[in-house]
PDB file of C-alpha atoms in Angstrom:
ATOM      1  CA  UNK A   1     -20.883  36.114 208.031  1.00  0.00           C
ATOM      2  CA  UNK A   2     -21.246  39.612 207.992  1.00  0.00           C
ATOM      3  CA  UNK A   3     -22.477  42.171 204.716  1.00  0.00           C
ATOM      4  CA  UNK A   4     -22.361  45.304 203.744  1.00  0.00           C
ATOM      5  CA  UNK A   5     -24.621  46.730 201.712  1.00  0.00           C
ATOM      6  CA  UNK A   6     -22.668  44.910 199.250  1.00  0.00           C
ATOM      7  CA  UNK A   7     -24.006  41.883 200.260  1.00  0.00           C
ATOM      8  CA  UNK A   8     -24.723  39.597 197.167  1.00  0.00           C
ATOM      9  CA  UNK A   9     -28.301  37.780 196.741  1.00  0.00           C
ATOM     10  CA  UNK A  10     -26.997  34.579 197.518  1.00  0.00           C
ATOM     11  CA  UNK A  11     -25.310  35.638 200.952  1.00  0.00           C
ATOM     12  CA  UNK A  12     -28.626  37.940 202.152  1.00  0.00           C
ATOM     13  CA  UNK A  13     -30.597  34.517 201.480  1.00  0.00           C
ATOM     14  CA  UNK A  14     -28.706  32.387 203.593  1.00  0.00           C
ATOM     15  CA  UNK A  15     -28.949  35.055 206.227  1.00  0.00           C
ATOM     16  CA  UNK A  16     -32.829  35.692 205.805  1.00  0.00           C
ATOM     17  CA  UNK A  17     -33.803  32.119 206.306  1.00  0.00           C
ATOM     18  CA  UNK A  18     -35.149  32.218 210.066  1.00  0.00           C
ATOM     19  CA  UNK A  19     -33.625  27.694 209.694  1.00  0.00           C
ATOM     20  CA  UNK A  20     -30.706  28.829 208.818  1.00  0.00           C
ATOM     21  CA  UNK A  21     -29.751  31.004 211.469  1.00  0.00           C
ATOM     22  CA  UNK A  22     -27.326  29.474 214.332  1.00  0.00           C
ATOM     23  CA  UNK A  23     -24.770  28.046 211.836  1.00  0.00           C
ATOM     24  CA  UNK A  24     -21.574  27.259 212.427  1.00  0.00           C
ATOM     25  CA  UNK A  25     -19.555  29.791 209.840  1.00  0.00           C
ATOM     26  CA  UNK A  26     -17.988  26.732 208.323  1.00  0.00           C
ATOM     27  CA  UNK A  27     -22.197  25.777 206.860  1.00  0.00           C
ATOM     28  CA  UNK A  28     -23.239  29.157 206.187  1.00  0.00           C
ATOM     29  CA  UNK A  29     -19.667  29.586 204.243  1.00  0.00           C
ATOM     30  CA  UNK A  30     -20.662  25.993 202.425  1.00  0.00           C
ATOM     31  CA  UNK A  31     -24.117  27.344 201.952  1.00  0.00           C
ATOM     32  CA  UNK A  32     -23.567  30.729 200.503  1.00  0.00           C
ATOM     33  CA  UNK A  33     -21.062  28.764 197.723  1.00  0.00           C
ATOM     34  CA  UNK A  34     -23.921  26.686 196.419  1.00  0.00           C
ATOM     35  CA  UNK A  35     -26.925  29.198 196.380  1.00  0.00           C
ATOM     36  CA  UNK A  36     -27.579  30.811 192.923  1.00  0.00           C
ATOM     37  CA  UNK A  37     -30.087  33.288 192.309  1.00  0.00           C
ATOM     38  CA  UNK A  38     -32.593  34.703 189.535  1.00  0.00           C
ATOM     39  CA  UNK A  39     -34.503  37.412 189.403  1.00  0.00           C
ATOM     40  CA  UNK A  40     -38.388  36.809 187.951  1.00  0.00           C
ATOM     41  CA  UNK A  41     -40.743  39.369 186.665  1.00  0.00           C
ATOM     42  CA  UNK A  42     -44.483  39.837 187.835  1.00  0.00           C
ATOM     43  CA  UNK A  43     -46.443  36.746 186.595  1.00  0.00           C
ATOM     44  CA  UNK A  44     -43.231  34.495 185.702  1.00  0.00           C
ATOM     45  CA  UNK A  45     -43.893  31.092 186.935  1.00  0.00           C
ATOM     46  CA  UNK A  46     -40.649  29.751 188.954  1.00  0.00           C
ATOM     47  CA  UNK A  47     -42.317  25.782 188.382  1.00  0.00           C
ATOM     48  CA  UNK A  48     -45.630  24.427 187.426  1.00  0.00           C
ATOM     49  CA  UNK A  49     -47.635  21.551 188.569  1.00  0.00           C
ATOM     50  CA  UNK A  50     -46.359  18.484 187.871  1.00  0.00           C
ATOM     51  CA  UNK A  51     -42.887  19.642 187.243  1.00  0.00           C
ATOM     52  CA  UNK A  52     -40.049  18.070 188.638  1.00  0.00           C
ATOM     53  CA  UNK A  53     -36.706  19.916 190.620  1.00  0.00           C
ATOM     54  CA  UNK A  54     -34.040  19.009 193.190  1.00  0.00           C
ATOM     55  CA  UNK A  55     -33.969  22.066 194.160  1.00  0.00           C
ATOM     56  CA  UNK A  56     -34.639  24.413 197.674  1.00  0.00           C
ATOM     57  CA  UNK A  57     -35.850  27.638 196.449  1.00  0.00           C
ATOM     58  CA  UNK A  58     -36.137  30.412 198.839  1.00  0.00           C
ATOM     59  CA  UNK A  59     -37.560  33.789 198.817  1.00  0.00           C
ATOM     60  CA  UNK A  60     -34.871  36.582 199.167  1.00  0.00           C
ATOM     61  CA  UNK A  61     -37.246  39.582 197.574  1.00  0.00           C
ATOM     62  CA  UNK A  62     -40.885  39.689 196.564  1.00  0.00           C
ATOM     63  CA  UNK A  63     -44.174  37.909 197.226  1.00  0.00           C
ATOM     64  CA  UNK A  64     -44.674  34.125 196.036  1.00  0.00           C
ATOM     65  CA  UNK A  65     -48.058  32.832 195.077  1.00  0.00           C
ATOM     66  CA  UNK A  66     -48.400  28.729 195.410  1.00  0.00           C
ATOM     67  CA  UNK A  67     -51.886  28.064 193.377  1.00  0.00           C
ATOM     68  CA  UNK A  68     -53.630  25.001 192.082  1.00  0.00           C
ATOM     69  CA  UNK A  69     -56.127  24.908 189.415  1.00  0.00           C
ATOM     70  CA  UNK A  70     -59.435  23.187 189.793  1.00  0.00           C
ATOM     71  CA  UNK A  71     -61.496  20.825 187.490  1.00  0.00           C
ATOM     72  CA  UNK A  72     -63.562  23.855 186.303  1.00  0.00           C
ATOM     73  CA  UNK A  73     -59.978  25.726 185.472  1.00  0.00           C
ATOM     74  CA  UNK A  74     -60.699  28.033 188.528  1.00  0.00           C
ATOM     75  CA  UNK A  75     -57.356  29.265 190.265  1.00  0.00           C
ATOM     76  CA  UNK A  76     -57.102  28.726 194.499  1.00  0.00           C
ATOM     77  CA  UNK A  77     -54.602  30.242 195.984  1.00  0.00           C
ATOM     78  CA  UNK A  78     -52.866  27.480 198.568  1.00  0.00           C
ATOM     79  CA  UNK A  79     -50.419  29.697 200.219  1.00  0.00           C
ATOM     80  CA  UNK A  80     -48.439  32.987 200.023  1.00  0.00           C
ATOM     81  CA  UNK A  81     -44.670  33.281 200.432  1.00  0.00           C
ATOM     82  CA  UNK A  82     -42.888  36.452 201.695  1.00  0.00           C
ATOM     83  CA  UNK A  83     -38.676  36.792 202.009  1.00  0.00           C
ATOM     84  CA  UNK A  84     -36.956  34.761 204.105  1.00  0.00           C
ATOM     85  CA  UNK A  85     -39.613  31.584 203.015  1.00  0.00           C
ATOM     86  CA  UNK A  86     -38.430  28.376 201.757  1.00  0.00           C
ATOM     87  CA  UNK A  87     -40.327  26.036 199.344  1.00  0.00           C
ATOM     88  CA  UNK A  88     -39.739  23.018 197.264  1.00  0.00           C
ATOM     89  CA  UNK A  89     -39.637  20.842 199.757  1.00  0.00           C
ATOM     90  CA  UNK A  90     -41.803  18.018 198.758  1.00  0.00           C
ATOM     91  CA  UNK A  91     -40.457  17.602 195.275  1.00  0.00           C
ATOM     92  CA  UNK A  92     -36.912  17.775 196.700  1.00  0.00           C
ATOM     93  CA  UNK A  93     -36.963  15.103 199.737  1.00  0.00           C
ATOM     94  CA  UNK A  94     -39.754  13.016 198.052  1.00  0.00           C
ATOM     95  CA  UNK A  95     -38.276  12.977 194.366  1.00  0.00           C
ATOM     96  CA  UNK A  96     -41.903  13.564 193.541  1.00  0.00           C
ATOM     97  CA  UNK A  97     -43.517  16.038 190.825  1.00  0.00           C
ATOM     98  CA  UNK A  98     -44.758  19.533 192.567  1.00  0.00           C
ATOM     99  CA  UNK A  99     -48.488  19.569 193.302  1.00  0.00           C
ATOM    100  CA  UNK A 100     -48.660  23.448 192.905  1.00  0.00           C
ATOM    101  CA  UNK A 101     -47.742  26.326 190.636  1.00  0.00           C
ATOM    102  CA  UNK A 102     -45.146  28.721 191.857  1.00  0.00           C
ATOM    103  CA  UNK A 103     -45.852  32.177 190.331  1.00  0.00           C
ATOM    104  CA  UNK A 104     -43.958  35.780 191.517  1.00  0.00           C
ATOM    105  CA  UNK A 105     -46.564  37.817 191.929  1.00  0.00           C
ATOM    106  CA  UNK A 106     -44.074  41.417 192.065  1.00  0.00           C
ATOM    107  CA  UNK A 107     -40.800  41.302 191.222  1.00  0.00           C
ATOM    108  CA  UNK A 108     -38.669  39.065 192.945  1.00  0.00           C
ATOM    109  CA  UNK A 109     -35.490  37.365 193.316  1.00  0.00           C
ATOM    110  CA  UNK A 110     -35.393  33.682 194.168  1.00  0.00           C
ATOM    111  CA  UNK A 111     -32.281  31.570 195.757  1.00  0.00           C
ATOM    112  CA  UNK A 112     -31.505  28.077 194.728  1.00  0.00           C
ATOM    113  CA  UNK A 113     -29.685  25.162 197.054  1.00  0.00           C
ATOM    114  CA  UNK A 114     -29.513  22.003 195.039  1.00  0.00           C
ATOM    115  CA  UNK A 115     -30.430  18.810 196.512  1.00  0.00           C
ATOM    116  CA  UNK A 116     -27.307  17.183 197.001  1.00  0.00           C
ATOM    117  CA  UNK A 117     -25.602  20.443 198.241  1.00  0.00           C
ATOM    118  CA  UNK A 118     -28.406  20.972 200.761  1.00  0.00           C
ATOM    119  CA  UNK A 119     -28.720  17.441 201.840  1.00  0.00           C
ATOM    120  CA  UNK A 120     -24.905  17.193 202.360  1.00  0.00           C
ATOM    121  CA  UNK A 121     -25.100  20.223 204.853  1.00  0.00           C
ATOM    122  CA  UNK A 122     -27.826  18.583 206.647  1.00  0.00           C
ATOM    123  CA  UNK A 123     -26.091  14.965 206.972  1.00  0.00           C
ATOM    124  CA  UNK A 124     -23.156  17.273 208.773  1.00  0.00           C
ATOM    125  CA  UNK A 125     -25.326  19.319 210.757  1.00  0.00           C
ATOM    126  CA  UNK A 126     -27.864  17.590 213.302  1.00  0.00           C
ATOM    127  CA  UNK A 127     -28.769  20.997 214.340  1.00  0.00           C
ATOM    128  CA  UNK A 128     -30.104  22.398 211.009  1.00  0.00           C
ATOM    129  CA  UNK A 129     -31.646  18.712 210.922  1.00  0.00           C
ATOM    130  CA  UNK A 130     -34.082  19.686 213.711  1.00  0.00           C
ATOM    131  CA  UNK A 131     -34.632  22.660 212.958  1.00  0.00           C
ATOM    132  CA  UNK A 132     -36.249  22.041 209.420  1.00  0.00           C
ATOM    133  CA  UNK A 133     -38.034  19.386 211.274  1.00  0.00           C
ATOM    134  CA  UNK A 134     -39.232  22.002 213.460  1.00  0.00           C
ATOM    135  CA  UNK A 135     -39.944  24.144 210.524  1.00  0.00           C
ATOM    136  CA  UNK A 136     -42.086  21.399 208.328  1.00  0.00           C
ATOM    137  CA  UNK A 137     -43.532  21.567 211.911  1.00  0.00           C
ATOM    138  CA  UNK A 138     -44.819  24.693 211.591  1.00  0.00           C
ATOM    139  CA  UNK A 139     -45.853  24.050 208.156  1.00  0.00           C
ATOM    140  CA  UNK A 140     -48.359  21.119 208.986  1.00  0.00           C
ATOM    141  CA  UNK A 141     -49.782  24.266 211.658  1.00  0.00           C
ATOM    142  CA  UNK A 142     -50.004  26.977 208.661  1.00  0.00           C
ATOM    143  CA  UNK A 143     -51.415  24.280 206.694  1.00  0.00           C
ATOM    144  CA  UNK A 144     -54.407  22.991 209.584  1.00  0.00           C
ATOM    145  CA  UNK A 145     -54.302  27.046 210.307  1.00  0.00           C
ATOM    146  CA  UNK A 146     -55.040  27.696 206.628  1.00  0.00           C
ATOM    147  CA  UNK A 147     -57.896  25.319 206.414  1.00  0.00           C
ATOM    148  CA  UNK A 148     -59.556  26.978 209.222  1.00  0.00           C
ATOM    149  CA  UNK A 149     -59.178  30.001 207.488  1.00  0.00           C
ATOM    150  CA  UNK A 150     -61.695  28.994 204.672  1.00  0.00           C
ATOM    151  CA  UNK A 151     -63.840  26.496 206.380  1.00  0.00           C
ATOM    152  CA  UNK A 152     -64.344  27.788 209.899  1.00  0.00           C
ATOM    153  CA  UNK A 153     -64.379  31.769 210.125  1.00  0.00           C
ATOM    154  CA  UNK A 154     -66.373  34.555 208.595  1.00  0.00           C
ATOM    155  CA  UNK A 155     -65.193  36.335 206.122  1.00  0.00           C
ATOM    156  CA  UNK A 156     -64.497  39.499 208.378  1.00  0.00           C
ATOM    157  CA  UNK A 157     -62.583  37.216 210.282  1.00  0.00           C
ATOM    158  CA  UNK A 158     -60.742  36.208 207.758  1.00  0.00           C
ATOM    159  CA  UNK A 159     -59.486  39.300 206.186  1.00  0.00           C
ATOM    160  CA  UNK A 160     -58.600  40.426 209.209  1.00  0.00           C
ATOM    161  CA  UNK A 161     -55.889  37.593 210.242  1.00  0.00           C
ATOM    162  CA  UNK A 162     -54.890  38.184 206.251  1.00  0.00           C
ATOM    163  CA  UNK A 163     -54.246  42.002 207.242  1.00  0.00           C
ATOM    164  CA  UNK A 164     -52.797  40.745 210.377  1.00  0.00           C
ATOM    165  CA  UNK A 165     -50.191  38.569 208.303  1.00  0.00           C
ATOM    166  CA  UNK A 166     -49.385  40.977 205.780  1.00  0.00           C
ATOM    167  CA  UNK A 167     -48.137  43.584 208.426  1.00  0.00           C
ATOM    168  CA  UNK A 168     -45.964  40.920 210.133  1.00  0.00           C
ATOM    169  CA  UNK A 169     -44.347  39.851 207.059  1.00  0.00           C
ATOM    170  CA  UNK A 170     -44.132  42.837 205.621  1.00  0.00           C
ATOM    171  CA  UNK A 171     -42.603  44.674 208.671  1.00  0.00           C
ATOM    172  CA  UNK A 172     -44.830  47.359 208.349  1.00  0.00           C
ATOM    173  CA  UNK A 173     -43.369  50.870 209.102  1.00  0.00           C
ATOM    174  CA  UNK A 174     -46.026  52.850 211.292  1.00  0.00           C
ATOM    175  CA  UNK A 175     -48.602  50.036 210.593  1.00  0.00           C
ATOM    176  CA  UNK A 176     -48.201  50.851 207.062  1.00  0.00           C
ATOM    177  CA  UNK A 177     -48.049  48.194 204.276  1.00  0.00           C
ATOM    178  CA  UNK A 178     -48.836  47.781 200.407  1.00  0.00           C
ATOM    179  CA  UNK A 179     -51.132  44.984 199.616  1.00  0.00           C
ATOM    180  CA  UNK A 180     -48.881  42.583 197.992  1.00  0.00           C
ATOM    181  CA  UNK A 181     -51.584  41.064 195.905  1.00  0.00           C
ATOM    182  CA  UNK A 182     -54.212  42.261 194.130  1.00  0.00           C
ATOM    183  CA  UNK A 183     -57.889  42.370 195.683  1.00  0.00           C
ATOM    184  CA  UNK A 184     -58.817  40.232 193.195  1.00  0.00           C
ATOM    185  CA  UNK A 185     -56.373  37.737 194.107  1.00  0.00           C
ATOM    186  CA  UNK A 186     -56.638  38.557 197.997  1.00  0.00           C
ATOM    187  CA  UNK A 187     -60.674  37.819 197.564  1.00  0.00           C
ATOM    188  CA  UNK A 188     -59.446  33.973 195.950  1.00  0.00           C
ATOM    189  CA  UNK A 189     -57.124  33.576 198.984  1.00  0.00           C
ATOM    190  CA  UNK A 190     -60.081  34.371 201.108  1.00  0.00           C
ATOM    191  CA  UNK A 191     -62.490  32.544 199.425  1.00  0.00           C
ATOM    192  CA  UNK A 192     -64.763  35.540 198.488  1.00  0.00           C
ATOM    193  CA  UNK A 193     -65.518  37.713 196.190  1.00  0.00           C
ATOM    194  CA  UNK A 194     -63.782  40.988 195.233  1.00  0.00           C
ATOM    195  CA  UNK A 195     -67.080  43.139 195.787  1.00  0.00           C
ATOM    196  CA  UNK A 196     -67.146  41.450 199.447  1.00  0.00           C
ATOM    197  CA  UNK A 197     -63.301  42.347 200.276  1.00  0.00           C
ATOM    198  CA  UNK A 198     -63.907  45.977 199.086  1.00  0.00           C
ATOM    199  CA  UNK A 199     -67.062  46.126 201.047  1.00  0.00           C
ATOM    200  CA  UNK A 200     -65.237  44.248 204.666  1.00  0.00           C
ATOM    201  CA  UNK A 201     -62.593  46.802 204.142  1.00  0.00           C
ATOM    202  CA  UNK A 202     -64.649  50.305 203.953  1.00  0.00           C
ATOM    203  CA  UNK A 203     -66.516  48.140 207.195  1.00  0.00           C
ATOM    204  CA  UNK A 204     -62.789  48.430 208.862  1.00  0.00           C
ATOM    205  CA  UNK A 205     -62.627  51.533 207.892  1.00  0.00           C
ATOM    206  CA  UNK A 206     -65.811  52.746 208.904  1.00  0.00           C
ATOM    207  CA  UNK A 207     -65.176  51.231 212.487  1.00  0.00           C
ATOM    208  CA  UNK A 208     -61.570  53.228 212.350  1.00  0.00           C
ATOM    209  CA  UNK A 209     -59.601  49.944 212.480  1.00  0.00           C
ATOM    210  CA  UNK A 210     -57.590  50.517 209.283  1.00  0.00           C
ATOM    211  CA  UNK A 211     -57.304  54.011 206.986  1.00  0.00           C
ATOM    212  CA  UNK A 212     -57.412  53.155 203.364  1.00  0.00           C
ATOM    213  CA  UNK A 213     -55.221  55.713 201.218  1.00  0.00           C
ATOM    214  CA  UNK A 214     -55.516  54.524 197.519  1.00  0.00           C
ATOM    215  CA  UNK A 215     -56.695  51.351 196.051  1.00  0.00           C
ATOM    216  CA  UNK A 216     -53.955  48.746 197.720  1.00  0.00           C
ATOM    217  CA  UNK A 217     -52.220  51.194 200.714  1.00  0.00           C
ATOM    218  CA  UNK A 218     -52.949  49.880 203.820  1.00  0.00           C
ATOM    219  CA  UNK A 219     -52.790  51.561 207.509  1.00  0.00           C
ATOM    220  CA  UNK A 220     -53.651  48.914 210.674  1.00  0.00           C
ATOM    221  CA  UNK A 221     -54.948  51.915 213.417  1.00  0.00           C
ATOM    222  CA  UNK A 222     -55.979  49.541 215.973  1.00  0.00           C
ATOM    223  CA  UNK A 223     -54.064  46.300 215.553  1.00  0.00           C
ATOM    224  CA  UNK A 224     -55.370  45.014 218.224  1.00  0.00           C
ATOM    225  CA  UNK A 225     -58.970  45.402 217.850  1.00  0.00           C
ATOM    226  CA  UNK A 226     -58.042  43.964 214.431  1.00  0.00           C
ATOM    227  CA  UNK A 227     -56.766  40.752 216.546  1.00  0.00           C
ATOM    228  CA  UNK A 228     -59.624  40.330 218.450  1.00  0.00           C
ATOM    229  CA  UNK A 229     -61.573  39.954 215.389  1.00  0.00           C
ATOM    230  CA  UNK A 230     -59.644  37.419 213.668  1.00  0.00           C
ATOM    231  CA  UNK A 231     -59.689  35.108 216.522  1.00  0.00           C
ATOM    232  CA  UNK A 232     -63.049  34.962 217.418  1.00  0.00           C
ATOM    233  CA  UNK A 233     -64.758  31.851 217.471  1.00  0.00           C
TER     234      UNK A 233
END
């Protein structure tokens, strides 16, 4: 299934999503004829809590923001999703409402399988079967991983596995990445305060492990020092 840079939205989805790769051409073909896209602007909510879908959405462009609000009205962020994500799971195999919102947090474009298209493939396809087993795998470890994150490590710590995760995902060129949130909203992922981010990063800075040019560019010098911070016990 190869593109151009003609490639339509739907086709560069099928192709981004790490689950989907080792298809027969026959799936991907199948695939690519069901997915529909839409593009959302900055702050457009894709679903809201307690919505229902039967539908696999998955992130061809932009930065996803899954959030609950608290009693008090007080907005956590429970995960962020970069291209070549996938999410919608639990409301599409369970038939149950989502438990999060879904917000773009740039502008992005977002694919769409629907459930009996996508469940179809899988009942044909043991191999994409264990794969998305493998991949709910991996989110029960984000989600045990993520729950470290706030209860267990400092906050340098922290912010520097964040850092760490936004240059992977990003594919930073030279080290090089844009925040793709703001510090405001990085500080709620984080479970600080924005004063306390600003403050941890001119500490990076001051120990040359990042270079800071504006208020959201980002340059990792010494990713590995960076490392070593964010898994210390």
């Amino acid at each position: 299934m190869c593109c151009g840079n003609g490639c339509s939205h739907e086709a560069l989805c099928i192709m981004s999503v790490p689950v989907f790769q080792g298809l027969n051409e026959a799936d991907l073909q199948l695939l690519q004829k069901v997915t529909r896209s839409k593009t959302y602007s900055k702050g457009e909510l894709i679903f809201q809590e307690g919505e229902r879908s039967d539908t696999l959405f998955v992130v061809n462009e932009g930065v996803i923001k899954l959030t609950k609000m608290s009693a008090g009205g007080k907005e956590q962020i429970v995960r962020l999703l970069f291209p070549g994500d996938f999410f919608g799971l639990f409301s599409l195999l369970k038939n149950e409402t989502h438990y999060v919102n879904a917000e773009a947090v740039k502008k992005t474009v977002i694919c769409f399988i629907n459930k009996k298209d996508f469940l179809s493939t899988m009942e044909s396809n043991a191999h994409l079967s264990y794969r998305f087993l493998l991949a709910l795998n991996d989110r029960l470890h984000e989600a045990d991983e993520s729950v470290g994150l706030l209860s267990l490590m400092e906050v340098e710590q922290r912010l520097a596995k964040v850092l760490i995760l936004f240059h992977d995902k990003l594919m930073a060129k030279n080290h090089s990445f844009t925040l793709p949130i703001t510090k405001k909203d990085l500080a709620c992922y984080i479970g600080t305060t924005p004063e306390t981010v600003s403050r941890k990063l001119q500490s990076f800075v001051s120990q040359r492990l990042i270079r800071v040019n504006g208020p959201r560019h980002i340059q990792i010098l010494e990713l590995n020092q960076l490392k070593q911070i964010a898994e210390m016990n």
